[in-house]
Amino acid sequence: LCFSYAIIVPCYLISSIMGYSAFGSSVSGVVYDDMKPFVSLGFLYAAHSFLVLNTLALGAIYIQACFTLIEDMIFSREDENDINDRHREGMVLSRQGFGVKLLSRFIFVAVCTFAAVALPFFCELGALAGAVGVVPLTFVYPLVFWNISSLSKQAPKWRTHLNWFLIVLFSLGGIGSAIGSLYGIVQNAENYRFFKK
């Protein structure tokens, strides 16, 4: 956990500090748009490639819960014991079940992609989702769960206090990010047009 935070936190901090120092408060929601005049085309291709890999990894982690919920809703007509057995056996599905699973995931991703293209404030909406969803799941809940686990009873007190400090710090950061995202949406609401940037 400490190793993960040692990598994640500096990456976010460096990106935000460098973006703000380079572009000030006029930085757009997509920092790549601001960088285009200053970097080579190869650099932009590499940056977009890493962005695609990051999105795929985050999708595999965070969207999996939505996929599981959708599949449980689709298969809700089945007997509860069948659903529990399927979860225990690692979702071994027949060919028909695999097709339904694949189709439901495809439709979900297609609807989300259409919303991303249609909504002009998608960057602010993504920031709001990150502040409300990603920050707690990535930075707050693991520390809370560790603090209430039996491992924390054996650890030094300073580590538990450090975790509580980080929980409060990341929670305040998430709340500030959510307020900033909502402010951006409200401030630019009159300029929004569907399918326009």
mmCIF file with all atom_site columns, C-alpha atoms in Angstrom:
data_model
loop_
_atom_site.group_PDB
_atom_site.id
_atom_site.type_symbol
_atom_site.label_atom_id
_atom_site.label_alt_id
_atom_site.label_comp_id
_atom_site.label_asym_id
_atom_site.label_entity_id
_atom_site.label_seq_id
_atom_site.pdbx_PDB_ins_code
_atom_site.Cartn_x
_atom_site.Cartn_y
_atom_site.Cartn_z
_atom_site.occupancy
_atom_site.B_iso_or_equiv
_atom_site.pdbx_formal_charge
_atom_site.auth_seq_id
_atom_site.auth_comp_id
_atom_site.auth_asym_id
_atom_site.auth_atom_id
_atom_site.pdbx_PDB_model_num
ATOM 1   C CA . LEU A 1 1   ? 0.000   0.000   0.000   1.00 0.00 ? 1   LEU A CA 1
ATOM 2   C CA . CYS A 1 2   ? 2.791   2.416   0.899   1.00 0.00 ? 2   CYS A CA 1
ATOM 3   C CA . PHE A 1 3   ? 4.638   1.544   -2.314  1.00 0.00 ? 3   PHE A CA 1
ATOM 4   C CA . SER A 1 4   ? 1.497   2.286   -4.360  1.00 0.00 ? 4   SER A CA 1
ATOM 5   C CA . TYR A 1 5   ? 1.022   5.652   -2.713  1.00 0.00 ? 5   TYR A CA 1
ATOM 6   C CA . ALA A 1 6   ? 4.703   6.445   -3.166  1.00 0.00 ? 6   ALA A CA 1
ATOM 7   C CA . ILE A 1 7   ? 4.171   6.137   -6.922  1.00 0.00 ? 7   ILE A CA 1
ATOM 8   C CA . ILE A 1 8   ? 0.610   7.464   -7.339  1.00 0.00 ? 8   ILE A CA 1
ATOM 9   C CA . VAL A 1 9   ? 0.753   10.620  -5.215  1.00 0.00 ? 9   VAL A CA 1
ATOM 10  C CA . PRO A 1 10  ? 3.898   12.131  -6.784  1.00 0.00 ? 10  PRO A CA 1
ATOM 11  C CA . CYS A 1 11  ? 2.526   11.463  -10.277 1.00 0.00 ? 11  CYS A CA 1
ATOM 12  C CA . TYR A 1 12  ? -0.685  13.351  -9.536  1.00 0.00 ? 12  TYR A CA 1
ATOM 13  C CA . LEU A 1 13  ? 1.120   16.153  -7.727  1.00 0.00 ? 13  LEU A CA 1
ATOM 14  C CA . ILE A 1 14  ? 3.772   16.622  -10.420 1.00 0.00 ? 14  ILE A CA 1
ATOM 15  C CA . SER A 1 15  ? 1.140   16.651  -13.175 1.00 0.00 ? 15  SER A CA 1
ATOM 16  C CA . SER A 1 16  ? -1.066  19.172  -11.403 1.00 0.00 ? 16  SER A CA 1
ATOM 17  C CA . ILE A 1 17  ? 1.783   21.469  -10.323 1.00 0.00 ? 17  ILE A CA 1
ATOM 18  C CA . MET A 1 18  ? 3.440   21.451  -13.752 1.00 0.00 ? 18  MET A CA 1
ATOM 19  C CA . GLY A 1 19  ? 0.124   21.981  -15.541 1.00 0.00 ? 19  GLY A CA 1
ATOM 20  C CA . TYR A 1 20  ? -0.806  24.892  -13.327 1.00 0.00 ? 20  TYR A CA 1
ATOM 21  C CA . SER A 1 21  ? 2.656   26.461  -13.489 1.00 0.00 ? 21  SER A CA 1
ATOM 22  C CA . ALA A 1 22  ? 2.756   26.170  -17.281 1.00 0.00 ? 22  ALA A CA 1
ATOM 23  C CA . PHE A 1 23  ? -0.778  27.267  -18.131 1.00 0.00 ? 23  PHE A CA 1
ATOM 24  C CA . GLY A 1 24  ? -2.125  28.929  -14.984 1.00 0.00 ? 24  GLY A CA 1
ATOM 25  C CA . SER A 1 25  ? -5.813  28.944  -14.258 1.00 0.00 ? 25  SER A CA 1
ATOM 26  C CA . SER A 1 26  ? -6.612  29.002  -17.976 1.00 0.00 ? 26  SER A CA 1
ATOM 27  C CA . VAL A 1 27  ? -5.663  25.334  -18.358 1.00 0.00 ? 27  VAL A CA 1
ATOM 28  C CA . SER A 1 28  ? -8.405  23.382  -20.110 1.00 0.00 ? 28  SER A CA 1
ATOM 29  C CA . GLY A 1 29  ? -9.958  20.149  -18.880 1.00 0.00 ? 29  GLY A CA 1
ATOM 30  C CA . VAL A 1 30  ? -7.850  18.232  -21.386 1.00 0.00 ? 30  VAL A CA 1
ATOM 31  C CA . VAL A 1 31  ? -4.262  19.323  -20.780 1.00 0.00 ? 31  VAL A CA 1
ATOM 32  C CA . TYR A 1 32  ? -3.150  17.703  -24.060 1.00 0.00 ? 32  TYR A CA 1
ATOM 33  C CA . ASP A 1 33  ? -5.000  20.461  -25.936 1.00 0.00 ? 33  ASP A CA 1
ATOM 34  C CA . ASP A 1 34  ? -2.894  23.069  -24.163 1.00 0.00 ? 34  ASP A CA 1
ATOM 35  C CA . MET A 1 35  ? 0.336   21.166  -24.839 1.00 0.00 ? 35  MET A CA 1
ATOM 36  C CA . LYS A 1 36  ? -0.095  20.779  -28.631 1.00 0.00 ? 36  LYS A CA 1
ATOM 37  C CA . PRO A 1 37  ? 1.800   23.937  -29.650 1.00 0.00 ? 37  PRO A CA 1
ATOM 38  C CA . PHE A 1 38  ? 4.752   23.132  -27.387 1.00 0.00 ? 38  PHE A CA 1
ATOM 39  C CA . VAL A 1 39  ? 5.493   19.433  -27.933 1.00 0.00 ? 39  VAL A CA 1
ATOM 40  C CA . SER A 1 40  ? 6.183   17.176  -30.885 1.00 0.00 ? 40  SER A CA 1
ATOM 41  C CA . LEU A 1 41  ? 3.582   14.994  -32.534 1.00 0.00 ? 41  LEU A CA 1
ATOM 42  C CA . GLY A 1 42  ? 5.455   11.870  -31.390 1.00 0.00 ? 42  GLY A CA 1
ATOM 43  C CA . PHE A 1 43  ? 5.242   13.011  -27.779 1.00 0.00 ? 43  PHE A CA 1
ATOM 44  C CA . LEU A 1 44  ? 1.486   13.522  -28.110 1.00 0.00 ? 44  LEU A CA 1
ATOM 45  C CA . TYR A 1 45  ? 1.083   10.049  -29.650 1.00 0.00 ? 45  TYR A CA 1
ATOM 46  C CA . ALA A 1 46  ? 3.060   8.515   -26.790 1.00 0.00 ? 46  ALA A CA 1
ATOM 47  C CA . ALA A 1 47  ? 1.058   10.457  -24.199 1.00 0.00 ? 47  ALA A CA 1
ATOM 48  C CA . HIS A 1 48  ? -2.242  9.399   -25.761 1.00 0.00 ? 48  HIS A CA 1
ATOM 49  C CA . SER A 1 49  ? -1.035  5.775   -25.875 1.00 0.00 ? 49  SER A CA 1
ATOM 50  C CA . PHE A 1 50  ? -0.298  5.869   -22.150 1.00 0.00 ? 50  PHE A CA 1
ATOM 51  C CA . LEU A 1 51  ? -3.683  7.490   -21.566 1.00 0.00 ? 51  LEU A CA 1
ATOM 52  C CA . VAL A 1 52  ? -5.412  4.638   -23.421 1.00 0.00 ? 52  VAL A CA 1
ATOM 53  C CA . LEU A 1 53  ? -3.498  2.048   -21.360 1.00 0.00 ? 53  LEU A CA 1
ATOM 54  C CA . ASN A 1 54  ? -4.401  3.880   -18.146 1.00 0.00 ? 54  ASN A CA 1
ATOM 55  C CA . THR A 1 55  ? -8.063  4.054   -19.152 1.00 0.00 ? 55  THR A CA 1
ATOM 56  C CA . LEU A 1 56  ? -8.142  0.336   -19.955 1.00 0.00 ? 56  LEU A CA 1
ATOM 57  C CA . ALA A 1 57  ? -6.554  -0.515  -16.613 1.00 0.00 ? 57  ALA A CA 1
ATOM 58  C CA . LEU A 1 58  ? -8.933  1.743   -14.676 1.00 0.00 ? 58  LEU A CA 1
ATOM 59  C CA . GLY A 1 59  ? -11.856 0.356   -16.643 1.00 0.00 ? 59  GLY A CA 1
ATOM 60  C CA . ALA A 1 60  ? -10.868 -3.183  -15.738 1.00 0.00 ? 60  ALA A CA 1
ATOM 61  C CA . ILE A 1 61  ? -10.785 -2.219  -12.065 1.00 0.00 ? 61  ILE A CA 1
ATOM 62  C CA . TYR A 1 62  ? -13.603 0.277   -11.552 1.00 0.00 ? 62  TYR A CA 1
ATOM 63  C CA . ILE A 1 63  ? -16.141 -0.695  -14.216 1.00 0.00 ? 63  ILE A CA 1
ATOM 64  C CA . GLN A 1 64  ? -16.076 -4.370  -13.222 1.00 0.00 ? 64  GLN A CA 1
ATOM 65  C CA . ALA A 1 65  ? -18.505 -3.627  -10.381 1.00 0.00 ? 65  ALA A CA 1
ATOM 66  C CA . CYS A 1 66  ? -20.981 -2.125  -12.888 1.00 0.00 ? 66  CYS A CA 1
ATOM 67  C CA . PHE A 1 67  ? -20.622 -5.162  -15.133 1.00 0.00 ? 67  PHE A CA 1
ATOM 68  C CA . THR A 1 68  ? -21.299 -7.497  -12.210 1.00 0.00 ? 68  THR A CA 1
ATOM 69  C CA . LEU A 1 69  ? -24.371 -5.471  -11.208 1.00 0.00 ? 69  LEU A CA 1
ATOM 70  C CA . ILE A 1 70  ? -25.732 -5.516  -14.774 1.00 0.00 ? 70  ILE A CA 1
ATOM 71  C CA . GLU A 1 71  ? -25.153 -9.267  -15.078 1.00 0.00 ? 71  GLU A CA 1
ATOM 72  C CA . ASP A 1 72  ? -26.899 -9.885  -11.764 1.00 0.00 ? 72  ASP A CA 1
ATOM 73  C CA . MET A 1 73  ? -29.866 -7.817  -12.991 1.00 0.00 ? 73  MET A CA 1
ATOM 74  C CA . ILE A 1 74  ? -29.986 -9.770  -16.256 1.00 0.00 ? 74  ILE A CA 1
ATOM 75  C CA . PHE A 1 75  ? -29.774 -13.124 -14.523 1.00 0.00 ? 75  PHE A CA 1
ATOM 76  C CA . SER A 1 76  ? -32.072 -12.077 -11.646 1.00 0.00 ? 76  SER A CA 1
ATOM 77  C CA . ARG A 1 77  ? -34.863 -14.336 -12.883 1.00 0.00 ? 77  ARG A CA 1
ATOM 78  C CA . GLU A 1 78  ? -32.743 -17.336 -12.060 1.00 0.00 ? 78  GLU A CA 1
ATOM 79  C CA . ASP A 1 79  ? -32.911 -19.095 -8.757  1.00 0.00 ? 79  ASP A CA 1
ATOM 80  C CA . GLU A 1 80  ? -30.858 -17.364 -6.047  1.00 0.00 ? 80  GLU A CA 1
ATOM 81  C CA . ASN A 1 81  ? -28.895 -20.585 -5.461  1.00 0.00 ? 81  ASN A CA 1
ATOM 82  C CA . ASP A 1 82  ? -27.860 -20.658 -9.128  1.00 0.00 ? 82  ASP A CA 1
ATOM 83  C CA . ILE A 1 83  ? -26.582 -17.079 -8.922  1.00 0.00 ? 83  ILE A CA 1
ATOM 84  C CA . ASN A 1 84  ? -24.629 -17.825 -5.739  1.00 0.00 ? 84  ASN A CA 1
ATOM 85  C CA . ASP A 1 85  ? -23.178 -20.993 -7.262  1.00 0.00 ? 85  ASP A CA 1
ATOM 86  C CA . ARG A 1 86  ? -22.139 -19.094 -10.386 1.00 0.00 ? 86  ARG A CA 1
ATOM 87  C CA . HIS A 1 87  ? -20.346 -16.454 -8.284  1.00 0.00 ? 87  HIS A CA 1
ATOM 88  C CA . ARG A 1 88  ? -18.578 -19.147 -6.268  1.00 0.00 ? 88  ARG A CA 1
ATOM 89  C CA . GLU A 1 89  ? -17.457 -21.013 -9.394  1.00 0.00 ? 89  GLU A CA 1
ATOM 90  C CA . GLY A 1 90  ? -16.006 -17.883 -10.975 1.00 0.00 ? 90  GLY A CA 1
ATOM 91  C CA . MET A 1 91  ? -18.913 -17.118 -13.341 1.00 0.00 ? 91  MET A CA 1
ATOM 92  C CA . VAL A 1 92  ? -18.508 -20.217 -15.517 1.00 0.00 ? 92  VAL A CA 1
ATOM 93  C CA . LEU A 1 93  ? -21.114 -19.514 -18.183 1.00 0.00 ? 93  LEU A CA 1
ATOM 94  C CA . SER A 1 94  ? -22.471 -21.402 -21.132 1.00 0.00 ? 94  SER A CA 1
ATOM 95  C CA . ARG A 1 95  ? -22.109 -20.062 -24.683 1.00 0.00 ? 95  ARG A CA 1
ATOM 96  C CA . GLN A 1 96  ? -25.484 -18.334 -24.369 1.00 0.00 ? 96  GLN A CA 1
ATOM 97  C CA . GLY A 1 97  ? -24.476 -16.788 -21.028 1.00 0.00 ? 97  GLY A CA 1
ATOM 98  C CA . PHE A 1 98  ? -21.166 -15.623 -22.480 1.00 0.00 ? 98  PHE A CA 1
ATOM 99  C CA . GLY A 1 99  ? -23.006 -13.945 -25.373 1.00 0.00 ? 99  GLY A CA 1
ATOM 100 C CA . VAL A 1 100 ? -25.362 -12.125 -23.004 1.00 0.00 ? 100 VAL A CA 1
ATOM 101 C CA . LYS A 1 101 ? -22.417 -11.071 -20.856 1.00 0.00 ? 101 LYS A CA 1
ATOM 102 C CA . LEU A 1 102 ? -20.483 -9.765  -23.869 1.00 0.00 ? 102 LEU A CA 1
ATOM 103 C CA . LEU A 1 103 ? -23.537 -7.981  -25.317 1.00 0.00 ? 103 LEU A CA 1
ATOM 104 C CA . SER A 1 104 ? -24.397 -6.304  -21.987 1.00 0.00 ? 104 SER A CA 1
ATOM 105 C CA . ARG A 1 105 ? -20.830 -5.039  -21.611 1.00 0.00 ? 105 ARG A CA 1
ATOM 106 C CA . PHE A 1 106 ? -20.741 -3.788  -25.188 1.00 0.00 ? 106 PHE A CA 1
ATOM 107 C CA . ILE A 1 107 ? -24.025 -1.889  -24.769 1.00 0.00 ? 107 ILE A CA 1
ATOM 108 C CA . PHE A 1 108 ? -22.842 -0.376  -21.465 1.00 0.00 ? 108 PHE A CA 1
ATOM 109 C CA . VAL A 1 109 ? -19.559 0.835   -22.997 1.00 0.00 ? 109 VAL A CA 1
ATOM 110 C CA . ALA A 1 110 ? -21.387 2.142   -26.104 1.00 0.00 ? 110 ALA A CA 1
ATOM 111 C CA . VAL A 1 111 ? -23.837 4.167   -23.986 1.00 0.00 ? 111 VAL A CA 1
ATOM 112 C CA . CYS A 1 112 ? -20.981 5.593   -21.885 1.00 0.00 ? 112 CYS A CA 1
ATOM 113 C CA . THR A 1 113 ? -18.998 6.467   -25.019 1.00 0.00 ? 113 THR A CA 1
ATOM 114 C CA . PHE A 1 114 ? -22.029 8.209   -26.561 1.00 0.00 ? 114 PHE A CA 1
ATOM 115 C CA . ALA A 1 115 ? -22.491 10.203  -23.341 1.00 0.00 ? 115 ALA A CA 1
ATOM 116 C CA . ALA A 1 116 ? -18.807 11.171  -23.396 1.00 0.00 ? 116 ALA A CA 1
ATOM 117 C CA . VAL A 1 117 ? -19.092 12.460  -26.954 1.00 0.00 ? 117 VAL A CA 1
ATOM 118 C CA . ALA A 1 118 ? -22.485 14.138  -26.534 1.00 0.00 ? 118 ALA A CA 1
ATOM 119 C CA . LEU A 1 119 ? -21.939 15.922  -23.251 1.00 0.00 ? 119 LEU A CA 1
ATOM 120 C CA . PRO A 1 120 ? -19.863 19.066  -23.648 1.00 0.00 ? 120 PRO A CA 1
ATOM 121 C CA . PHE A 1 121 ? -18.993 19.159  -19.954 1.00 0.00 ? 121 PHE A CA 1
ATOM 122 C CA . PHE A 1 122 ? -17.668 15.604  -19.858 1.00 0.00 ? 122 PHE A CA 1
ATOM 123 C CA . CYS A 1 123 ? -14.266 16.684  -18.507 1.00 0.00 ? 123 CYS A CA 1
ATOM 124 C CA . GLU A 1 124 ? -15.900 18.371  -15.522 1.00 0.00 ? 124 GLU A CA 1
ATOM 125 C CA . LEU A 1 125 ? -18.205 15.368  -15.114 1.00 0.00 ? 125 LEU A CA 1
ATOM 126 C CA . GLY A 1 126 ? -15.170 13.069  -15.179 1.00 0.00 ? 126 GLY A CA 1
ATOM 127 C CA . ALA A 1 127 ? -13.469 15.229  -12.568 1.00 0.00 ? 127 ALA A CA 1
ATOM 128 C CA . LEU A 1 128 ? -16.603 15.065  -10.415 1.00 0.00 ? 128 LEU A CA 1
ATOM 129 C CA . ALA A 1 129 ? -16.747 11.272  -10.758 1.00 0.00 ? 129 ALA A CA 1
ATOM 130 C CA . GLY A 1 130 ? -13.067 11.092  -9.881  1.00 0.00 ? 130 GLY A CA 1
ATOM 131 C CA . ALA A 1 131 ? -13.547 13.247  -6.800  1.00 0.00 ? 131 ALA A CA 1
ATOM 132 C CA . VAL A 1 132 ? -16.588 11.322  -5.606  1.00 0.00 ? 132 VAL A CA 1
ATOM 133 C CA . GLY A 1 133 ? -15.621 7.804   -6.715  1.00 0.00 ? 133 GLY A CA 1
ATOM 134 C CA . VAL A 1 134 ? -11.953 7.338   -7.504  1.00 0.00 ? 134 VAL A CA 1
ATOM 135 C CA . VAL A 1 135 ? -10.482 9.354   -4.620  1.00 0.00 ? 135 VAL A CA 1
ATOM 136 C CA . PRO A 1 136 ? -12.346 7.411   -1.912  1.00 0.00 ? 136 PRO A CA 1
ATOM 137 C CA . LEU A 1 137 ? -11.790 4.022   -3.574  1.00 0.00 ? 137 LEU A CA 1
ATOM 138 C CA . THR A 1 138 ? -8.096  4.623   -4.220  1.00 0.00 ? 138 THR A CA 1
ATOM 139 C CA . PHE A 1 139 ? -6.911  6.782   -1.351  1.00 0.00 ? 139 PHE A CA 1
ATOM 140 C CA . VAL A 1 140 ? -9.412  6.727   1.523   1.00 0.00 ? 140 VAL A CA 1
ATOM 141 C CA . TYR A 1 141 ? -11.058 3.293   1.851   1.00 0.00 ? 141 TYR A CA 1
ATOM 142 C CA . PRO A 1 142 ? -7.851  1.205   1.801   1.00 0.00 ? 142 PRO A CA 1
ATOM 143 C CA . LEU A 1 143 ? -6.492  3.239   4.701   1.00 0.00 ? 143 LEU A CA 1
ATOM 144 C CA . VAL A 1 144 ? -9.776  3.027   6.625   1.00 0.00 ? 144 VAL A CA 1
ATOM 145 C CA . PHE A 1 145 ? -9.979  -0.732  6.102   1.00 0.00 ? 145 PHE A CA 1
ATOM 146 C CA . TRP A 1 146 ? -6.367  -1.154  7.204   1.00 0.00 ? 146 TRP A CA 1
ATOM 147 C CA . ASN A 1 147 ? -6.964  0.944   10.315  1.00 0.00 ? 147 ASN A CA 1
ATOM 148 C CA . ILE A 1 148 ? -9.948  -1.158  11.376  1.00 0.00 ? 148 ILE A CA 1
ATOM 149 C CA . SER A 1 149 ? -8.244  -4.470  10.563  1.00 0.00 ? 149 SER A CA 1
ATOM 150 C CA . SER A 1 150 ? -6.313  -6.609  13.026  1.00 0.00 ? 150 SER A CA 1
ATOM 151 C CA . LEU A 1 151 ? -3.030  -5.561  11.376  1.00 0.00 ? 151 LEU A CA 1
ATOM 152 C CA . SER A 1 152 ? -3.341  -2.051  12.752  1.00 0.00 ? 152 SER A CA 1
ATOM 153 C CA . LYS A 1 153 ? -3.482  -3.387  16.307  1.00 0.00 ? 153 LYS A CA 1
ATOM 154 C CA . GLN A 1 154 ? 0.040   -4.798  15.871  1.00 0.00 ? 154 GLN A CA 1
ATOM 155 C CA . ALA A 1 155 ? 1.467   -1.758  14.066  1.00 0.00 ? 155 ALA A CA 1
ATOM 156 C CA . PRO A 1 156 ? 3.057   1.237   15.765  1.00 0.00 ? 156 PRO A CA 1
ATOM 157 C CA . LYS A 1 157 ? 0.666   3.997   16.818  1.00 0.00 ? 157 LYS A CA 1
ATOM 158 C CA . TRP A 1 158 ? 2.360   6.579   14.577  1.00 0.00 ? 158 TRP A CA 1
ATOM 159 C CA . ARG A 1 159 ? 1.383   4.548   11.515  1.00 0.00 ? 159 ARG A CA 1
ATOM 160 C CA . THR A 1 160 ? -2.285  4.478   12.501  1.00 0.00 ? 160 THR A CA 1
ATOM 161 C CA . HIS A 1 161 ? -2.202  8.223   13.212  1.00 0.00 ? 161 HIS A CA 1
ATOM 162 C CA . LEU A 1 162 ? -0.478  8.852   9.864   1.00 0.00 ? 162 LEU A CA 1
ATOM 163 C CA . ASN A 1 163 ? -3.210  6.860   8.131   1.00 0.00 ? 163 ASN A CA 1
ATOM 164 C CA . TRP A 1 164 ? -5.931  8.926   9.811   1.00 0.00 ? 164 TRP A CA 1
ATOM 165 C CA . PHE A 1 165 ? -4.120  12.109  8.794   1.00 0.00 ? 165 PHE A CA 1
ATOM 166 C CA . LEU A 1 166 ? -3.965  10.883  5.168   1.00 0.00 ? 166 LEU A CA 1
ATOM 167 C CA . ILE A 1 167 ? -7.644  9.889   5.291   1.00 0.00 ? 167 ILE A CA 1
ATOM 168 C CA . VAL A 1 168 ? -8.618  13.408  6.355   1.00 0.00 ? 168 VAL A CA 1
ATOM 169 C CA . LEU A 1 169 ? -6.225  15.001  3.835   1.00 0.00 ? 169 LEU A CA 1
ATOM 170 C CA . PHE A 1 170 ? -7.463  12.951  0.864   1.00 0.00 ? 170 PHE A CA 1
ATOM 171 C CA . SER A 1 171 ? -11.098 13.393  1.937   1.00 0.00 ? 171 SER A CA 1
ATOM 172 C CA . LEU A 1 172 ? -10.668 17.166  2.012   1.00 0.00 ? 172 LEU A CA 1
ATOM 173 C CA . GLY A 1 173 ? -8.940  17.019  -1.373  1.00 0.00 ? 173 GLY A CA 1
ATOM 174 C CA . GLY A 1 174 ? -11.825 14.978  -2.788  1.00 0.00 ? 174 GLY A CA 1
ATOM 175 C CA . ILE A 1 175 ? -14.397 17.400  -1.368  1.00 0.00 ? 175 ILE A CA 1
ATOM 176 C CA . GLY A 1 176 ? -12.458 20.355  -2.805  1.00 0.00 ? 176 GLY A CA 1
ATOM 177 C CA . SER A 1 177 ? -12.231 18.644  -6.190  1.00 0.00 ? 177 SER A CA 1
ATOM 178 C CA . ALA A 1 178 ? -15.959 17.908  -6.187  1.00 0.00 ? 178 ALA A CA 1
ATOM 179 C CA . ILE A 1 179 ? -16.760 21.543  -5.368  1.00 0.00 ? 179 ILE A CA 1
ATOM 180 C CA . GLY A 1 180 ? -14.376 22.748  -8.095  1.00 0.00 ? 180 GLY A CA 1
ATOM 181 C CA . SER A 1 181 ? -15.927 20.406  -10.664 1.00 0.00 ? 181 SER A CA 1
ATOM 182 C CA . LEU A 1 182 ? -19.452 21.513  -9.808  1.00 0.00 ? 182 LEU A CA 1
ATOM 183 C CA . TYR A 1 183 ? -18.331 25.145  -9.973  1.00 0.00 ? 183 TYR A CA 1
ATOM 184 C CA . GLY A 1 184 ? -16.888 24.533  -13.452 1.00 0.00 ? 184 GLY A CA 1
ATOM 185 C CA . ILE A 1 185 ? -20.117 22.923  -14.646 1.00 0.00 ? 185 ILE A CA 1
ATOM 186 C CA . VAL A 1 186 ? -22.291 25.725  -13.259 1.00 0.00 ? 186 VAL A CA 1
ATOM 187 C CA . GLN A 1 187 ? -19.978 28.489  -14.487 1.00 0.00 ? 187 GLN A CA 1
ATOM 188 C CA . ASN A 1 188 ? -19.924 27.191  -18.076 1.00 0.00 ? 188 ASN A CA 1
ATOM 189 C CA . ALA A 1 189 ? -23.503 25.887  -18.201 1.00 0.00 ? 189 ALA A CA 1
ATOM 190 C CA . GLU A 1 190 ? -24.805 28.638  -20.490 1.00 0.00 ? 190 GLU A CA 1
ATOM 191 C CA . ASN A 1 191 ? -22.084 27.960  -23.093 1.00 0.00 ? 191 ASN A CA 1
ATOM 192 C CA . TYR A 1 192 ? -22.683 24.211  -23.385 1.00 0.00 ? 192 TYR A CA 1
ATOM 193 C CA . ARG A 1 193 ? -24.011 22.755  -26.648 1.00 0.00 ? 193 ARG A CA 1
ATOM 194 C CA . PHE A 1 194 ? -24.427 19.041  -27.283 1.00 0.00 ? 194 PHE A CA 1
ATOM 195 C CA . PHE A 1 195 ? -21.739 17.461  -29.474 1.00 0.00 ? 195 PHE A CA 1
ATOM 196 C CA . LYS A 1 196 ? -19.658 20.635  -29.230 1.00 0.00 ? 196 LYS A CA 1
ATOM 197 C CA . LYS A 1 197 ? -16.493 21.126  -27.267 1.00 0.00 ? 197 LYS A CA 1
#
